[in-house]
GROMACS .gro file of C-alpha atoms in nm:
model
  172
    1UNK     CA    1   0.000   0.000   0.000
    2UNK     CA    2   0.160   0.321  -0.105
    3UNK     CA    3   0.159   0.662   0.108
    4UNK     CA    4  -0.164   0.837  -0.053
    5UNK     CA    5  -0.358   0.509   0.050
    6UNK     CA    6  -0.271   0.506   0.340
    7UNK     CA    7  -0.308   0.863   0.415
    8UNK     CA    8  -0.651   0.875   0.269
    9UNK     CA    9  -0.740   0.563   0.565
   10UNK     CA   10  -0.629   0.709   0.838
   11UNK     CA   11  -0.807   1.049   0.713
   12UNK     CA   12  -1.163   0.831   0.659
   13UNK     CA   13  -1.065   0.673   0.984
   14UNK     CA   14  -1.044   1.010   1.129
   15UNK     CA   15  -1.370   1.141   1.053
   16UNK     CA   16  -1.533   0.800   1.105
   17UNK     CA   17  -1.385   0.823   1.516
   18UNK     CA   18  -1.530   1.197   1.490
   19UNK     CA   19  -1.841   1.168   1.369
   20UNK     CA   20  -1.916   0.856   1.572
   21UNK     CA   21  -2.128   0.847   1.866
   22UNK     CA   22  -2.095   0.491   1.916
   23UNK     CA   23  -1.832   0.237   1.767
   24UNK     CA   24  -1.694  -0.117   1.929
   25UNK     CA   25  -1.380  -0.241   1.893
   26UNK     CA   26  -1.343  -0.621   1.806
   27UNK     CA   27  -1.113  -0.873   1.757
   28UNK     CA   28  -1.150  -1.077   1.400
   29UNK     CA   29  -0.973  -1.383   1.467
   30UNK     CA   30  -0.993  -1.593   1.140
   31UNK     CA   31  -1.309  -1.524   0.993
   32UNK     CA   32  -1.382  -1.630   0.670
   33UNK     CA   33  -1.510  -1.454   0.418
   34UNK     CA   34  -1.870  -1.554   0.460
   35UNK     CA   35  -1.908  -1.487   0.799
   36UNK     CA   36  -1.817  -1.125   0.777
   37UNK     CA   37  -2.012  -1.059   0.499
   38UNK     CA   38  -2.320  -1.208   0.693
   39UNK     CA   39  -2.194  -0.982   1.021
   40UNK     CA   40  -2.176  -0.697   0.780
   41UNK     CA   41  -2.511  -0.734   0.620
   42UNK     CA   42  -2.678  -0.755   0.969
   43UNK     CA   43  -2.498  -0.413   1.035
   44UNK     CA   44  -2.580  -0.247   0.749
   45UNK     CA   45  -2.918  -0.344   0.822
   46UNK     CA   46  -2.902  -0.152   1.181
   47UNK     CA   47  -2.721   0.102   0.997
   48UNK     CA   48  -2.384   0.047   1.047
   49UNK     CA   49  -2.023  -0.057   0.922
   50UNK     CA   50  -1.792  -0.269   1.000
   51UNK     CA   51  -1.427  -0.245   0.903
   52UNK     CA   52  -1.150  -0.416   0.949
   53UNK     CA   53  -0.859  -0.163   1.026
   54UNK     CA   54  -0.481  -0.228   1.042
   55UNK     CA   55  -0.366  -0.096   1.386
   56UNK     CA   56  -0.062   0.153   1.306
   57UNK     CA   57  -0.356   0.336   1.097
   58UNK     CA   58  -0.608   0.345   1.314
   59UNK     CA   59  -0.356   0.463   1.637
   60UNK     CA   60  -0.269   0.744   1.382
   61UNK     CA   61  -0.603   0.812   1.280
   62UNK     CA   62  -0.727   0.834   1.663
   63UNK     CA   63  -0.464   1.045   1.767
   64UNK     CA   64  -0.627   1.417   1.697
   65UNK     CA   65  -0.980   1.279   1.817
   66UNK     CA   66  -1.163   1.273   2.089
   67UNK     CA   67  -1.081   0.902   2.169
   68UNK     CA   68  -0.727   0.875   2.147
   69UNK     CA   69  -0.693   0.689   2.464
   70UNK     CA   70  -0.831   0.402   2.306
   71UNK     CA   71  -0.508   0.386   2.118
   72UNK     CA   72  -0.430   0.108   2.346
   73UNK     CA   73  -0.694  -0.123   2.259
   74UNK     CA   74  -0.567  -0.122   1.915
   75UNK     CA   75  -0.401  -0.457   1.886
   76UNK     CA   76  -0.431  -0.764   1.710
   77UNK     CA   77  -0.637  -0.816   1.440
   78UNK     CA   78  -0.892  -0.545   1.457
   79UNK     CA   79  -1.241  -0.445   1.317
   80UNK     CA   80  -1.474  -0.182   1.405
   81UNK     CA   81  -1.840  -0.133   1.419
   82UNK     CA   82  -1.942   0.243   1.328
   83UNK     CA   83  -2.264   0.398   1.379
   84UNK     CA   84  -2.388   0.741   1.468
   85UNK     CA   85  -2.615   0.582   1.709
   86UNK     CA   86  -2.676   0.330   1.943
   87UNK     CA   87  -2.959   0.086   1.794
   88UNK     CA   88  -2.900  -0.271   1.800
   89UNK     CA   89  -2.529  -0.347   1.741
   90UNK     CA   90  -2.438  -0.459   2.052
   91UNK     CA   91  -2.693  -0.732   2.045
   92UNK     CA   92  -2.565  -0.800   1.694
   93UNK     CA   93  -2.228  -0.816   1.752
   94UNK     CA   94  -2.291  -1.018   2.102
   95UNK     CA   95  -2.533  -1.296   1.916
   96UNK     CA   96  -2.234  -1.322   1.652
   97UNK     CA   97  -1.932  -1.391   1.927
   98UNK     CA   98  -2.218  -1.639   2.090
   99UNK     CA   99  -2.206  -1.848   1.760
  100UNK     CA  100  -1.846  -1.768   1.605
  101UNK     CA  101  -1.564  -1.768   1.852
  102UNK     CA  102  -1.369  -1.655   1.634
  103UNK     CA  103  -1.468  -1.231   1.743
  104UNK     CA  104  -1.463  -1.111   2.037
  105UNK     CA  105  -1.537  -0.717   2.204
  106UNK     CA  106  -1.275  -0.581   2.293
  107UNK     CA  107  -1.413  -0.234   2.420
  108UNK     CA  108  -1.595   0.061   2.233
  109UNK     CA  109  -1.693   0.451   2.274
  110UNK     CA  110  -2.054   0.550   2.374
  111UNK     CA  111  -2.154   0.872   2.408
  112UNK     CA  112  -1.865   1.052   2.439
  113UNK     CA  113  -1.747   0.797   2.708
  114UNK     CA  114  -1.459   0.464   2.655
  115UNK     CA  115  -1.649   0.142   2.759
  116UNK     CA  116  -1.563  -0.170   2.837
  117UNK     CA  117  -1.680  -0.514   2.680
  118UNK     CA  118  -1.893  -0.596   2.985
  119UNK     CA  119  -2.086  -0.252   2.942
  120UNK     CA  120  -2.145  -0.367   2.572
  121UNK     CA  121  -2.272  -0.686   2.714
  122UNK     CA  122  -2.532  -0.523   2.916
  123UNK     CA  123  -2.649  -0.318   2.619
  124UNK     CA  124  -2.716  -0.642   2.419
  125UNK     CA  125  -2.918  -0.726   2.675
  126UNK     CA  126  -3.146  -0.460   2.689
  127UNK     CA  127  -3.440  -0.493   2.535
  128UNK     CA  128  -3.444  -0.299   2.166
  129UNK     CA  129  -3.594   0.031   2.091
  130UNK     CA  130  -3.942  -0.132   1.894
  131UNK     CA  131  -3.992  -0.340   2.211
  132UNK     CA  132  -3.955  -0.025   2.454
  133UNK     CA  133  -4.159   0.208   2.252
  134UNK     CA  134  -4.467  -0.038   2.213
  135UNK     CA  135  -4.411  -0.093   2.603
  136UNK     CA  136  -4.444   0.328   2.692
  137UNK     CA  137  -4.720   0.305   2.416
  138UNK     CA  138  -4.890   0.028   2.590
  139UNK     CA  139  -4.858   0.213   2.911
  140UNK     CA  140  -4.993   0.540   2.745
  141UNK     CA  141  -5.295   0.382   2.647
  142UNK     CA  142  -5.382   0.196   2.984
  143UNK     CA  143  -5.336   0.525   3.171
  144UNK     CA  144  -5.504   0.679   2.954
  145UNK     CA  145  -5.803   0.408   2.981
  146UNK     CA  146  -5.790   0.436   3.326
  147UNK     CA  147  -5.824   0.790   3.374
  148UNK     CA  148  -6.115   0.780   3.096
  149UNK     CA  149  -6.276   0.509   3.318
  150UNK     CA  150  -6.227   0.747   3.651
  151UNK     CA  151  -6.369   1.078   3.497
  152UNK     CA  152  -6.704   0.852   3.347
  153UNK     CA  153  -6.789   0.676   3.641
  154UNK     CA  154  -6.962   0.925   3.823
  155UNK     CA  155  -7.184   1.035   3.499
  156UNK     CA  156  -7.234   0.670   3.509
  157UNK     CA  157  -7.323   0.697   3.831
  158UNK     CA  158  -7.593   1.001   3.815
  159UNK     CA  159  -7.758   0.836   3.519
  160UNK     CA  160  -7.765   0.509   3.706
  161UNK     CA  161  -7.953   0.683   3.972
  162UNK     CA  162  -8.204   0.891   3.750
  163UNK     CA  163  -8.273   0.559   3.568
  164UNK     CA  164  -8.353   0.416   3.868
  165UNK     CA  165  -8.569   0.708   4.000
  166UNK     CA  166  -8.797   0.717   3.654
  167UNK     CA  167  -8.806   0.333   3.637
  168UNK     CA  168  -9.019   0.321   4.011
  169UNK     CA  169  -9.209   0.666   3.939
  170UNK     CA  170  -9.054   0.897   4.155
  171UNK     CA  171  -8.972   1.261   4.042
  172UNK     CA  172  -8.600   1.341   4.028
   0.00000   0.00000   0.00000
């Protein structure tokens, strides 16, 4: 690789670290070919990327950024997974290491924050954004139901009574 590639990666790599919100570093130990393209189409589905870096180029690339102390993950054979967001990556990436031994976590960046691969762990297990927004939606409605049912009961109530009253005769 001559000196213009590589100076063009590290300056994609740069922007990538900058303009990330959220990225986690792995470790690709002898994947094959297939299996990161099926990793990668899963991300790109979530709306990610994943690339495989070469570590001299990504500890340049980090060093003007806001995560340069992460300059001492970068060993062995990385990859990263970019996004601007946290979705549903870490569940990705966790379901893939449960399957394929061959990637691990190695750590990652959230928020403008280093994290470790336990604190990716426990994202994976959250629950995902579609389940937590038809859960507050679901709790919406019932409260809402609920405080429908409170405010109509006593109208219920009155008309109950006035029913009542004109059913045996008596003047209300």
């Amino acid at each position: 690789m001559d000196r213009i590639a590589k100076e063009k990666i590290v300056s994609d790599l740069t922007k990538k670290f900058d303009e990330s919100n959220f990225f986690i570093l792995t470790h690709n130990n002898w994947l094959s070919v297939h299996e990161i393209t099926n990793l990668r189409n899963q991300l790109r589905e979530a709306g990610s990327t994943f690339k495989v870096v070469k570590n001299s180029l990504a500890k340049i690339a980090v060093n003007d950024t806001k995560v340069k102390d992460l300059s001492e993950y970068f060993n062995g054979p990385l990859a990263i997974v970019f996004s601007e967001e946290l979705t549903s990556q870490p569940k990705i990436i966790s379901d893939f290491t449960k399957d394929n031994e061959n990637l691990s976590v190695v750590g990652g960046f959230m928020d403008g924050e280093i994290i470790d691969k336990e604190t990716i762990s426990k994202l994976a297990s959250l629950p995902s954004l579609d389940t937590l927004r038809s859960k507050i939606i679901g709790s919406l409605t019932s409260s809402a139901s609920k405080i429908a049912g409170i405010v109509n009961k006593p109208g219920e109530q009155i008309a109950q009574v006035l029913s009542a009253k004109s059913q045996s005769g008596e003047a209300a």
